[in-house]
C-alpha cells in the first residue's frame, strides 16, 4: 500500500549539507510517495532585480535542500531509486543572476585571476506553467523572449560515505548539485547508499537551464515536486544514474571536465556491458558510436557530465529489475500536485 | 552563374596537413559548387576486421583530406562559408577500431601512464544509405543492432595563420579535426580566412559518431560530398561557426575540455550580442538559459565543444548577411550526388 | 608559560576525517607545545613487501591522523599557526607501494580508463635517522641506493567550514592531504580557522617524497613530531600558508593542476602585496620573476601546488606579526623528541 | 677539428616558426660551436616603460628566433644535442610586461571569460652581468630590489615532424617555447630529429624568470650565446631532455598541466629504466621518491613541466654515450663570448 508523505520546510528547516549531524525530517518506506516543497537556490531571498544575491544571502546559506529523508531499510551497498513523477514551479516568477567570480565565463575562486568580477545583476523571469514557458527580459534593452519551461532539480543526493559531509553546492559520487537538465519529471535517479537510511535530500529547482549552466545560475524557482521512493537491496551504484522511458544515463562529477566525461562514459560502458552481456571493448565500441554526452554544469566545485544511450539500441534489457517502469506506474497514479 | 567542380583524388593526391607547401588542387570562385570524394581516416586501408590500423597504416599518413582548394579572392580578414549540401557514404561498409593509446577511455601519449594499451580491434559496419542505417556487429558475441545513419565530416578546415601548418588530426582555430556530429548536410560552416585563397580541405567522413568520439574512431567511411562555397569579404570569424536552418553554433577546440567549452560559449555570447544588439551580460544570461553544448570530440590533440542556440529565440536576426539561406538554396538545386 | 602536551593514539583512536562528530582528543592553549605520535598512511599494517595494501587495509580506513586537537580561543576568522619543531621517523623502516588506480602515471577512479591497474607492489626502505638517509631496494633486481632523509607530514589540517567533513585523503582550503615536501621541520603552517577550537589534526609522515608524489605513495613512516601551537586572532587566511626562515609559501589544492597553481600564485601575489605595500600588478610582476612553484602532489583527490618567494627579496617584511620567529624560538627550546 | 660559427641576424632575418619554408641560415657540422645573437621576445621594440607591446609589436611577429640552423648529417630518428656553453645578456637593461589576456593569473584567449584584461604595463630592469644581478623597479612606488641574474633561453627547438610548422610561441615535442629556467648555461639539451638537418633555432632569452612564468613575460633580453652542436645517430628522443652536470631532466608540454607533468615523469621513468636496467615499476618507485618537478611555464599555448632526478642516485649511468661530458669540455674551451 503506497503511503503518501507531504513535507514543506520552514526557512529554518532547510539543510545546507549532504551528510552531517542533521536528524531526518521524515522516515519513508520503499514504495512510498513524497510530495515535497523545495525553496530556490537563494532561499527565496532574491525576489526582484534589486535583490543582489551577495547582499540578501549569506554564505554558506545558499542552495538549500529539503531533507534529509530516511528510507527505512536502506543500508550501504544498496541502491536508492527516486522517481520524479512531477516537478512544478511554485510561483509565477523565477530569478537568475550573475554572481561574483562564479560561472563558466568568469575567473573564479579556483580559476583565480587578478581581474575584477563581472557586474552582479539579477534577471526576473515570468513563469507560466499552463503555457509551458518562461519569459526572459533583458536588463539593458527591451528585448524579451519566451523559452520553453523545462523544470528540473539541480540538487538531489544522498549522504556521502566515509564520514564525509559536503556542502549542497558540490556534486560528487553522492549526487548533490549535478545541475543537469536530464533530471526532469519522468526520470528515475539511482544513488548508491552510503549510510543507513540513505538520507536523501533535494532542492535547487530550475524552470530551465542551458547546458553547462554557463552563467552559474539557472532560472531558479521554488518547486512542488512528487517523488516515488524505492530501494534495490544488495545492488550497488558507484555514481548516480538516471533512467527515462527511452534512455539510460550515467553521470560523472569532477574536474577537469574531461574527467567528468570519462567517469560518466566509463560507467555507461560498464552498465551497458552488464545489461547486454557485451564484452568490454564491444560495449565500448557500441557506446562510442551510439552514445550522447549532455553537459550538466561547468560552474560548480565539480563539473557534471551525463553519458546516455537510447534503450532502443539495447533490445530486451531491463535495468535495476524493472524499477523505472514500476515507479513510473506509481508516479502516474500519484504524480500530479 | 554557378559552376560545378568535381574532384576525386588518387591516394597519392591526399593531403595530411592544413597549411604547408602543397599547391591547391583546384581554384574555385565564390558561389561555386564542389563535388568531392573523400577517403576514410585510414586512407581506405582498413577493409575488414583483420586489417589492424597500426599494421596497414603508417604515421603520419592518417586522416587524409581532399584539397586544398583555393577560393579566388579570399584574403586574411574574410570569412569562408562552406555549405554542406549532401554527404553520402561511398561504400556499403564502414569501419571503426580501437587504436593503441588513443581515445577517451584509455591513457594516451599525453595522458601518459605506465599501463599497456587496450587491445587493438576492428569493427566492420554494414551501411545502407537507402534505409538510413548502419549495422553494428559485436566481435565477441552475435549481438547486432542497427543505428541511424547520420553522415558528417570529422575534418574540415582552412590553412592556419602565422605561417603554421598542422596535421589533419588536430582541431584548432582553423578548424581541422573537430569531429563534431553537428557538421552534417544542411549546415553551413564559417571559417576565418588566414591566407590568400583560404586553402580549405575536408575528409574524415563518419557514417555516425557518438558524442565525444569516445573510442577515438567513429564509423569511418569514404564520402561523396557536395559543398557550396562562398566568401564574406571583410568579415572575420575567430573560431569556426556552424549554422543550420534552426541553430547558430560556435566551436572551441582546446584542452582541458572546459577551455573548449569556454571558447565556444564565449564566442556564442559575442555572436548573439552582435546579432541582437543585446548588451554583453544580457546576452550571457540568454545563452546561459537557452544554450546547448554538444560535445564534439574528447580524444583528439585538442578537444572540441560546440555551443548552440536556437534561432527561434533570436527573432529577426540574420547571420553573415543571410549567407546560410542563400547557400541552402544553391545546395538544394545542386546538392544530390 | 609553555605547557607541553603529549599524545599517542591507539589504533582505535585514529581519525579519518577533518571535521565531523569526533570529540577533541586534547585541548591546547595558544603557545603550548604538542609532542605527538602519528601512524603511517597504512595504519602500520604494511610491514613488509608481502603486505599488499588492498589486502591488509580497508577503505576508508586509510591515511589516519592524530587528533583533532582543540585550540582554546580559536574562532572562525582567526588564523591557527602550527610550527613544526621536529619530525622524526619512529621506526628504522618505512614502506611505499603502488596502489591500484592511484598515482600520477596510472588511470584512476576519476581519470577513468578501461585499462587494468598496474601491479600492486610494496617496497620496504631502511631508515637511518642518525645518518640522515633512507635506502631504496629494487624489487626485481639488486639495485639499491641511499636517498637523503627529509621528513615531512603529508597531512595536516583543520576542520573545514560550512558544516563539511572531508576524508583525510583530500587536500583543500582546510589543508588536509597536501603531500608537499615543504612541510618539514622548521616550518610554520598557517590555517584559517573555520570552527570553534580549529580542531587540527596531522599524520601521514613521509621520510621523503618526490615532487608530485608521482607513484601515489611516498616513503611512508610513523613519526614522533613536536609542534608549537599558536593563534593569531582576527586575522583570516584563505588557503594554507607556510613560512620558513627564508621563504613565504602559499598553497592551492584543486584540479586541474593549473588551478592549484593559480590559487597558490594568486594568494602569494596578494600576500606579498599586503606585506610590502606593492600595488597589485607590481606585486604580480615581482612574484612572476622571483617566485618558485614547488609541486606538492599530483595524485590526490585535489592536486597541490606551492608558490614560494624568498624573504630576502622582500626587505623588512614581517608576516603574521612575527609569529614564525617567535615559534621558532619556542621550538628550538622544546623541539627535540 | 672544432669549427666556430658566428651568426647575428638582422631584424629582417628573424624567424617566427619552427618548420616551414625558410632556408637554413647556416650549415653546421656535429662538433662545431655556434656563437649566436638572439633578440628579445619583443624583437627589441620594447625599450622603455612607455613602449606598450601591443602598440610597438605586431602579431604574429613576436618571440623571434635566430635560425634555422642545418646540422649536416641529421636525419629523422637521430638525436640533436645542443650544449649551452654560455648565455650572456647583450644589453645592460631588460624588460618585462603584462600582456592583455596572456599569463597565468588572467583569463586568456582559451580560458576565455567576459572580463576585461588586466592593464598592460611595462617594467624595465637594470642588468649587471658583472655583479650577476638584475634590478626590479616597481612602477607605482619606489620599491626596488636586486634579483640574481640567471640567464636562460625560453625558446629552443627543431623543426616538427609530420609536415608541421609551429609558431615560436608554442612548446611541444619539438621543443619551442618551453620557458623553463633549467635551460641555462652548462646544460645540454637533446631533441629528436624530425627532418633532414634538424633545423634548430633559438631565442627568447631571459635574464631570469619565476617558475611558471606566471605573468606571461619574463625578464626579457637579447643574448649572446655559445652553443656546442652534436648529433647522436640512430638514437631517438620523443620529448626534449636536458642534462646538467648533476641532473637528468625530461620535459613535457601540454594542457592541462597534469598532462605536461605526466609526459615528463613518464619519459623520465623510461629513461631511468633504460640507463639503470631497473624494471619499470622499480624505476617508477625510484623516480617517485627521488624526483623533482620544476615548473617551466603555465602561460604558453602548451604548459611545460620538467621532471628531474639527480645523477648521484643513478650510479655509473652514462646518458647518450657521454655526450654531455664531451660537449661540456668543448664548451669550456670555446664557451665565453
Coordinates of N, CA and C in Angstrom, one line a residue, chain A residues 4 29 123 146 151 244 300 303:
Chain A
X4 N 1.5 8.2 1.1 CA 1.9 9.5 0.5 C 2.3 10.5 1.6
X29 N 9.0 4.6 3.7 CA 9.2 3.2 3.3 C 9.4 3.1 1.8
X123 N 18.2 38.9 -13.1 CA 17.1 38.9 -14.1 C 15.9 38.2 -13.5
X146 N 10.2 34.3 -25.1 CA 9.8 33.1 -24.3 C 10.6 31.9 -24.6
X151 N 11.1 22.1 -16.2 CA 11.5 22.1 -14.8 C 12.4 20.9 -14.5
X244 N 15.2 7.2 -18.1 CA 14.0 7.7 -18.6 C 13.3 6.6 -19.3
X300 N 30.2 24.5 -11.1 CA 30.2 24.1 -9.7 C 31.5 23.6 -9.3
X303 N 32.5 19.7 -12.0 CA 31.7 19.8 -13.2 C 30.9 18.5 -13.4

